[in-house]
mmCIF file of C-alpha atoms in Angstrom:
data_model
loop_
_atom_site.group_PDB
_atom_site.id
_atom_site.type_symbol
_atom_site.label_atom_id
_atom_site.label_comp_id
_atom_site.label_asym_id
_atom_site.label_seq_id
_atom_site.Cartn_x
_atom_site.Cartn_y
_atom_site.Cartn_z
ATOM 1 C CA UNK H 17 0.091 0.138 -0.096
ATOM 2 C CA UNK H 18 2.957 2.194 0.930
ATOM 3 C CA UNK H 19 4.353 1.774 -2.368
ATOM 4 C CA UNK H 20 1.404 2.792 -4.260
ATOM 5 C CA UNK H 21 1.183 5.905 -2.278
ATOM 6 C CA UNK H 22 4.526 6.868 -2.427
ATOM 7 C CA UNK H 23 5.348 5.864 -6.290
ATOM 8 C CA UNK H 24 9.129 6.167 -6.095
ATOM 9 C CA UNK H 25 10.960 4.500 -9.006
ATOM 10 C CA UNK H 26 14.001 2.056 -8.294
ATOM 11 C CA UNK H 27 17.516 3.242 -8.784
ATOM 12 C CA UNK H 28 18.339 3.957 -12.321
ATOM 13 C CA UNK H 29 21.181 1.493 -12.638
ATOM 14 C CA UNK H 30 21.581 -2.205 -13.675
ATOM 15 C CA UNK H 31 19.869 -4.293 -10.985
ATOM 16 C CA UNK H 32 21.830 -7.517 -10.177
ATOM 17 C CA UNK H 33 18.572 -9.128 -9.731
ATOM 18 C CA UNK H 34 15.265 -8.722 -11.333
ATOM 19 C CA UNK H 35 12.773 -6.555 -9.406
ATOM 20 C CA UNK H 36 9.638 -4.930 -10.398
ATOM 21 C CA UNK H 37 7.469 -2.408 -9.077
ATOM 22 C CA UNK H 38 8.169 0.749 -6.994
ATOM 23 C CA UNK H 39 11.044 1.053 -4.551
ATOM 24 C CA UNK H 40 9.792 2.776 -1.501
ATOM 25 C CA UNK H 41 9.549 1.205 1.155
ATOM 26 C CA UNK H 42 11.733 -1.961 0.806
ATOM 27 C CA UNK H 43 9.359 -4.839 1.591
ATOM 28 C CA UNK H 44 12.394 -7.132 2.188
ATOM 29 C CA UNK H 45 13.755 -4.823 5.025
ATOM 30 C CA UNK H 46 10.018 -4.562 6.263
ATOM 31 C CA UNK H 47 9.629 -8.236 6.383
ATOM 32 C CA UNK H 48 12.846 -9.090 7.846
ATOM 33 C CA UNK H 49 12.339 -6.347 10.701
ATOM 34 C CA UNK H 50 8.859 -7.918 11.207
ATOM 35 C CA UNK H 51 9.642 -11.576 11.207
ATOM 36 C CA UNK H 52 12.942 -11.503 13.100
ATOM 37 C CA UNK H 53 11.637 -8.806 15.415
ATOM 38 C CA UNK H 54 8.820 -10.932 16.282
ATOM 39 C CA UNK H 55 10.967 -13.896 16.738
ATOM 40 C CA UNK H 56 13.186 -12.132 18.941
ATOM 41 C CA UNK H 57 10.239 -10.772 20.828
ATOM 42 C CA UNK H 58 8.353 -14.203 21.364
ATOM 43 C CA UNK H 59 11.399 -16.553 21.773
ATOM 44 C CA UNK H 60 13.471 -14.238 24.450
ATOM 45 C CA UNK H 61 11.358 -14.997 27.351
ATOM 46 C CA UNK H 62 11.421 -18.693 26.806
ATOM 47 C CA UNK H 63 15.380 -18.501 27.060
ATOM 48 C CA UNK H 64 16.859 -18.746 30.514
ATOM 49 C CA UNK H 65 20.433 -18.373 30.201
ATOM 50 C CA UNK H 66 21.732 -15.000 29.577
ATOM 51 C CA UNK H 67 24.381 -15.702 27.014
ATOM 52 C CA UNK H 68 21.994 -17.549 24.879
ATOM 53 C CA UNK H 69 19.446 -14.630 25.216
ATOM 54 C CA UNK H 70 22.339 -12.088 23.824
ATOM 55 C CA UNK H 71 23.139 -14.385 21.115
ATOM 56 C CA UNK H 72 19.314 -14.735 20.041
ATOM 57 C CA UNK H 73 19.097 -10.883 20.017
ATOM 58 C CA UNK H 74 22.592 -10.556 17.969
ATOM 59 C CA UNK H 75 21.623 -13.106 15.562
ATOM 60 C CA UNK H 76 18.009 -11.626 14.905
ATOM 61 C CA UNK H 77 19.344 -7.985 14.480
ATOM 62 C CA UNK H 78 22.179 -9.412 12.155
ATOM 63 C CA UNK H 79 19.797 -11.026 9.815
ATOM 64 C CA UNK H 80 17.556 -7.919 9.856
ATOM 65 C CA UNK H 81 20.813 -5.950 9.185
ATOM 66 C CA UNK H 82 22.028 -8.300 6.459
ATOM 67 C CA UNK H 83 18.726 -8.273 4.419
ATOM 68 C CA UNK H 84 18.543 -4.380 4.661
ATOM 69 C CA UNK H 85 22.048 -4.184 3.389
ATOM 70 C CA UNK H 86 21.769 -6.792 0.848
ATOM 71 C CA UNK H 87 19.033 -4.426 -1.007
ATOM 72 C CA UNK H 88 21.076 -1.471 -1.967
ATOM 73 C CA UNK H 89 24.026 -3.915 -2.947
ATOM 74 C CA UNK H 90 21.874 -5.693 -5.319
ATOM 75 C CA UNK H 91 20.932 -2.049 -6.686
ATOM 76 C CA UNK H 92 17.319 -2.349 -6.241
ATOM 77 C CA UNK H 93 16.661 0.113 -3.410
ATOM 78 C CA UNK H 94 17.864 3.316 -2.131
ATOM 79 C CA UNK H 95 19.214 3.600 1.478
ATOM 80 C CA UNK H 96 15.997 5.403 2.452
ATOM 81 C CA UNK H 97 13.855 2.536 1.162
ATOM 82 C CA UNK H 98 15.733 0.359 3.623
ATOM 83 C CA UNK H 99 15.136 2.680 6.477
ATOM 84 C CA UNK H 100 11.276 3.348 5.693
ATOM 85 C CA UNK H 101 11.027 -0.603 5.485
ATOM 86 C CA UNK H 102 12.730 -0.754 8.920
ATOM 87 C CA UNK H 103 10.368 1.869 10.483
ATOM 88 C CA UNK H 104 7.301 0.150 9.042
ATOM 89 C CA UNK H 105 8.332 -3.177 10.438
ATOM 90 C CA UNK H 106 9.270 -1.862 13.664
ATOM 91 C CA UNK H 107 5.745 -0.348 13.778
ATOM 92 C CA UNK H 108 4.217 -3.758 13.760
ATOM 93 C CA UNK H 109 6.800 -5.229 16.032
ATOM 94 C CA UNK H 110 6.108 -2.434 18.434
ATOM 95 C CA UNK H 111 2.241 -2.960 18.255
ATOM 96 C CA UNK H 112 2.692 -6.692 18.771
ATOM 97 C CA UNK H 113 5.032 -5.851 21.782
ATOM 98 C CA UNK H 114 2.378 -3.587 23.466
ATOM 99 C CA UNK H 115 -0.057 -6.228 22.601
ATOM 100 C CA UNK H 116 1.961 -8.720 24.474
ATOM 101 C CA UNK H 117 2.541 -6.627 27.609
ATOM 102 C CA UNK H 118 -1.186 -5.981 27.835
ATOM 103 C CA UNK H 119 -2.106 -9.729 27.413
ATOM 104 C CA UNK H 120 0.472 -10.625 30.009
ATOM 105 C CA UNK H 121 -0.813 -7.994 32.441
ATOM 106 C CA UNK H 122 -4.276 -9.077 32.084
ATOM 107 C CA UNK H 123 -3.551 -12.850 32.476
ATOM 108 C CA UNK H 124 -1.437 -12.377 35.380
ATOM 109 C CA UNK H 125 -4.244 -10.630 37.008
ATOM 110 C CA UNK H 126 -6.510 -13.211 36.201
ATOM 111 C CA UNK H 127 -4.316 -15.873 37.932
ATOM 112 C CA UNK H 128 -3.862 -13.837 41.228
ATOM 113 C CA UNK H 129 -7.527 -13.278 41.587
ATOM 114 C CA UNK H 130 -8.096 -17.112 41.593
ATOM 115 C CA UNK H 131 -5.653 -17.727 44.222
#
C-alpha cells in the first residue's frame, strides 16, 4: 500500500536481480524486521541463560541488517527505502509488543484473583 502511495522508482542502474514495482519502502527490509523482530520478541522470554539470550538478539538483529544491506548492494533500493522498511516493520513489532504486555498483565491479574 505504501509503495502505491509514494510511487518512487527504483535506482536508475543495472539491477543485479530482477525486481519490478516501486522502490519505497523496501518490502524485504520491512518483512525481515517484522519476522526477525517478532522471533526475538516471542522467543526471548523462553530462554533462561543470559548468554543464549544475548546470542539470540544478536543473531536476530544481524539477519535484519544483512537483509537490509543486501538490497542496495543488489542495486534495487535506495538507503532511505531500507530505513522506511525498517520503520514500518518496527511499527508492527512495537504494536505486537504492546499487545503482549497488555495480555501478560491481564492474564497475570486473572491468575492472582483465582489464588
